């Protein structure tokens, strides 16, 4: 099992590259990579700019279809994965729960996507994808069809870990919270300081 961290977004709401935002003295993405490395054998990053992430000393791969959003990031992750299943994480979830991640990757299912649900929505960047999705994702991208990851997952057979199950590991669901803005990052830092 491998983990791909998607770090190719524009960070428009953040105002700067949120993956490099400070998280208690280290770039945010370093925390994501550390947690991913604790539960999977290999970690790599999907980004069209390798330079900012060289300090992590892990592979960085570009989108094969640049400028087409997270579906393109997933496609690139599946293209570069050596294993049949890849956990895909956002670069801005600093309070990831490693026990929940371990549980997620331990689930065996014939469905090509295993994801989590919280507040009535699935979380596509906290999910496990099978490499068999490389072809359908590639067809969509090659045809120029724009599709969000949530819609892509909903078009496929998928297994969803319910909010109730997620709360057993993360009662407040803060482990799924994203630092999309500086204010959100500050709130998450406050949560981390309070333990």
CSV table of C-alpha atoms in Angstrom, one decimal:
chain,number,residue,atom,x,y,z
A,1,UNK,CA,0.0,0.0,0.0
A,2,UNK,CA,1.2,3.5,-0.9
A,3,UNK,CA,0.1,7.0,-0.1
A,4,UNK,CA,-0.2,9.8,-2.6
A,5,UNK,CA,-0.5,13.3,-1.2
A,6,UNK,CA,-2.1,15.7,-3.6
A,7,UNK,CA,-0.4,19.1,-3.5
A,8,UNK,CA,-1.3,20.5,-6.9
A,9,UNK,CA,-4.1,22.9,-5.9
A,10,UNK,CA,-4.0,26.6,-6.4
A,11,UNK,CA,-4.5,27.4,-2.7
A,12,UNK,CA,-6.5,30.4,-3.8
A,13,UNK,CA,-8.4,30.7,-0.5
A,14,UNK,CA,-5.2,30.4,1.5
A,15,UNK,CA,-3.3,33.1,-0.5
A,16,UNK,CA,-0.1,31.1,-0.6
A,17,UNK,CA,1.0,27.4,-1.0
A,18,UNK,CA,-0.9,25.9,2.0
A,19,UNK,CA,1.2,22.7,1.8
A,20,UNK,CA,4.1,24.8,2.9
A,21,UNK,CA,2.3,26.7,5.7
A,22,UNK,CA,3.9,26.5,9.1
A,23,UNK,CA,2.6,23.8,11.4
A,24,UNK,CA,4.5,24.1,14.7
A,25,UNK,CA,7.8,24.8,13.0
A,26,UNK,CA,7.5,22.5,10.0
A,27,UNK,CA,5.7,22.7,6.7
A,28,UNK,CA,2.2,21.4,6.8
A,29,UNK,CA,2.9,18.7,4.2
A,30,UNK,CA,5.7,17.3,6.3
A,31,UNK,CA,3.2,16.4,8.9
A,32,UNK,CA,1.0,14.7,6.3
A,33,UNK,CA,3.9,12.8,4.9
A,34,UNK,CA,5.0,11.7,8.4
A,35,UNK,CA,1.6,10.3,9.3
A,36,UNK,CA,1.2,8.6,5.9
A,37,UNK,CA,4.6,7.1,6.3
A,38,UNK,CA,3.6,5.6,9.6
A,39,UNK,CA,0.8,3.6,8.0
A,40,UNK,CA,2.0,2.8,4.4
A,41,UNK,CA,5.2,1.5,2.9
A,42,UNK,CA,5.7,4.3,0.4
A,43,UNK,CA,4.7,8.0,0.2
A,44,UNK,CA,4.9,10.3,-2.8
A,45,UNK,CA,3.5,13.7,-3.8
A,46,UNK,CA,1.5,14.7,-6.8
A,47,UNK,CA,2.4,18.3,-7.8
A,48,UNK,CA,3.4,20.1,-11.0
A,49,UNK,CA,6.2,21.9,-9.1
A,50,UNK,CA,8.7,19.6,-7.6
A,51,UNK,CA,11.0,22.2,-6.2
A,52,UNK,CA,9.1,23.2,-3.0
A,53,UNK,CA,9.0,19.6,-1.8
A,54,UNK,CA,12.6,18.5,-2.4
A,55,UNK,CA,13.3,18.9,1.4
A,56,UNK,CA,11.1,15.8,2.0
A,57,UNK,CA,13.3,13.5,0.0
A,58,UNK,CA,10.3,11.6,-1.4
A,59,UNK,CA,9.2,11.3,-5.1
A,60,UNK,CA,7.2,14.1,-6.6
A,61,UNK,CA,5.2,13.4,-9.8
A,62,UNK,CA,3.3,15.8,-12.1
A,63,UNK,CA,-0.2,15.6,-13.4
A,64,UNK,CA,-0.4,13.8,-16.8
A,65,UNK,CA,-3.4,16.0,-17.6
A,66,UNK,CA,-2.4,19.3,-15.9
A,67,UNK,CA,-5.0,21.9,-15.0
A,68,UNK,CA,-7.9,19.4,-14.7
A,69,UNK,CA,-8.3,19.3,-10.9
A,70,UNK,CA,-8.1,16.6,-8.3
A,71,UNK,CA,-9.2,13.9,-10.8
A,72,UNK,CA,-6.0,14.5,-12.7
A,73,UNK,CA,-4.1,14.2,-9.4
A,74,UNK,CA,-5.8,10.9,-8.7
A,75,UNK,CA,-5.0,9.7,-12.3
A,76,UNK,CA,-1.3,10.6,-11.8
A,77,UNK,CA,-1.2,8.9,-8.4
A,78,UNK,CA,-2.6,5.7,-9.9
A,79,UNK,CA,-0.2,5.9,-12.9
A,80,UNK,CA,2.8,6.1,-10.6
A,81,UNK,CA,1.7,3.6,-8.0
A,82,UNK,CA,3.4,0.2,-7.8
A,83,UNK,CA,0.8,-1.4,-5.6
A,84,UNK,CA,-2.8,-2.2,-6.5
A,85,UNK,CA,-4.3,0.2,-4.0
A,86,UNK,CA,-3.3,3.7,-3.2
A,87,UNK,CA,-4.4,5.9,-0.3
A,88,UNK,CA,-4.9,9.5,-1.5
A,89,UNK,CA,-4.7,12.3,1.0
A,90,UNK,CA,-5.0,16.1,0.9
A,91,UNK,CA,-1.9,18.1,1.7
A,92,UNK,CA,-3.9,20.2,4.3
A,93,UNK,CA,-5.3,17.8,6.9
A,94,UNK,CA,-2.8,18.2,9.7
A,95,UNK,CA,-4.8,16.3,12.3
A,96,UNK,CA,-5.1,13.0,10.4
A,97,UNK,CA,-5.7,10.1,12.8
A,98,UNK,CA,-3.3,7.3,12.1
A,99,UNK,CA,-5.5,4.7,13.7
A,100,UNK,CA,-8.4,5.7,11.3
A,101,UNK,CA,-6.0,5.5,8.4
A,102,UNK,CA,-4.8,2.1,9.4
A,103,UNK,CA,-8.4,1.0,9.7
A,104,UNK,CA,-9.3,2.4,6.3
A,105,UNK,CA,-6.5,0.6,4.6
A,106,UNK,CA,-7.3,-2.7,6.4
A,107,UNK,CA,-10.8,-2.8,4.9
A,108,UNK,CA,-11.1,-5.5,2.2
A,109,UNK,CA,-13.7,-4.8,-0.4
A,110,UNK,CA,-14.4,-5.6,-4.1
A,111,UNK,CA,-15.4,-2.0,-4.6
A,112,UNK,CA,-12.6,0.1,-6.3
A,113,UNK,CA,-13.0,3.0,-3.8
A,114,UNK,CA,-13.0,2.9,0.0
A,115,UNK,CA,-13.9,6.3,1.5
A,116,UNK,CA,-15.2,7.9,4.7
A,117,UNK,CA,-18.3,10.0,5.3
A,118,UNK,CA,-18.8,12.9,7.6
A,119,UNK,CA,-21.6,15.5,7.9
A,120,UNK,CA,-23.4,13.9,5.0
A,121,UNK,CA,-20.5,14.1,2.6
A,122,UNK,CA,-17.8,11.7,1.5
A,123,UNK,CA,-14.2,12.8,1.7
A,124,UNK,CA,-12.4,11.9,-1.6
A,125,UNK,CA,-9.0,13.0,-0.3
A,126,UNK,CA,-9.1,10.6,2.6
A,127,UNK,CA,-9.8,7.5,0.6
A,128,UNK,CA,-8.3,4.4,-0.9
A,129,UNK,CA,-8.4,3.8,-4.7
A,130,UNK,CA,-7.8,0.7,-6.8
A,131,UNK,CA,-5.5,1.0,-9.8
A,132,UNK,CA,-8.3,-0.4,-12.0
A,133,UNK,CA,-9.6,3.2,-11.9
A,134,UNK,CA,-6.7,4.4,-14.0
A,135,UNK,CA,-8.4,3.7,-17.3
A,136,UNK,CA,-11.8,5.3,-16.6
A,137,UNK,CA,-10.2,8.3,-15.0
A,138,UNK,CA,-7.8,8.6,-18.0
A,139,UNK,CA,-10.7,8.4,-20.5
A,140,UNK,CA,-12.6,11.2,-18.8
A,141,UNK,CA,-9.5,13.4,-18.7
A,142,UNK,CA,-8.5,12.7,-22.3
A,143,UNK,CA,-12.0,13.6,-23.5
A,144,UNK,CA,-11.8,16.9,-21.6
A,145,UNK,CA,-14.7,16.0,-19.2
A,146,UNK,CA,-14.3,17.9,-16.0
A,147,UNK,CA,-15.5,15.9,-13.0
A,148,UNK,CA,-15.0,16.4,-9.3
A,149,UNK,CA,-13.7,13.5,-7.3
A,150,UNK,CA,-16.8,13.2,-5.3
A,151,UNK,CA,-18.9,12.8,-8.4
A,152,UNK,CA,-16.4,10.4,-9.8
A,153,UNK,CA,-16.6,8.2,-6.7
A,154,UNK,CA,-20.4,8.4,-6.7
A,155,UNK,CA,-20.5,7.1,-10.2
A,156,UNK,CA,-18.6,4.0,-9.1
A,157,UNK,CA,-19.2,1.1,-6.7
A,158,UNK,CA,-17.7,2.3,-3.4
A,159,UNK,CA,-17.6,1.3,0.2
A,160,UNK,CA,-18.1,4.1,2.7
A,161,UNK,CA,-17.0,4.1,6.3
A,162,UNK,CA,-19.9,5.8,8.1
A,163,UNK,CA,-19.6,8.9,10.2
A,164,UNK,CA,-20.5,6.8,13.2
A,165,UNK,CA,-17.5,4.5,12.4
A,166,UNK,CA,-15.2,7.5,11.8
A,167,UNK,CA,-16.2,9.0,15.2
A,168,UNK,CA,-15.0,5.9,17.0
A,169,UNK,CA,-11.5,7.0,16.0
A,170,UNK,CA,-12.1,10.8,15.8
A,171,UNK,CA,-15.1,11.8,17.9
A,172,UNK,CA,-15.0,15.5,16.8
A,173,UNK,CA,-14.2,14.7,13.1
A,174,UNK,CA,-11.4,17.2,13.3
A,175,UNK,CA,-9.1,14.6,11.7
A,176,UNK,CA,-10.9,15.3,8.4
A,177,UNK,CA,-10.7,19.1,8.7
A,178,UNK,CA,-8.8,21.0,6.1
A,179,UNK,CA,-6.7,24.1,6.5
A,180,UNK,CA,-8.1,25.8,3.4
A,181,UNK,CA,-7.6,29.3,4.8
A,182,UNK,CA,-5.2,30.8,7.3
A,183,UNK,CA,-8.1,31.2,9.7
A,184,UNK,CA,-8.9,27.4,9.4
A,185,UNK,CA,-5.2,26.6,10.0
A,186,UNK,CA,-5.2,28.8,13.1
A,187,UNK,CA,-8.3,27.0,14.4
A,188,UNK,CA,-6.7,23.6,13.8
A,189,UNK,CA,-3.5,24.7,15.7
A,190,UNK,CA,-5.8,25.7,18.6
A,191,UNK,CA,-7.3,22.2,18.6
A,192,UNK,CA,-3.9,20.6,18.5
A,193,UNK,CA,-2.7,22.7,21.4
A,194,UNK,CA,-5.7,21.7,23.4
A,195,UNK,CA,-5.0,18.1,22.7
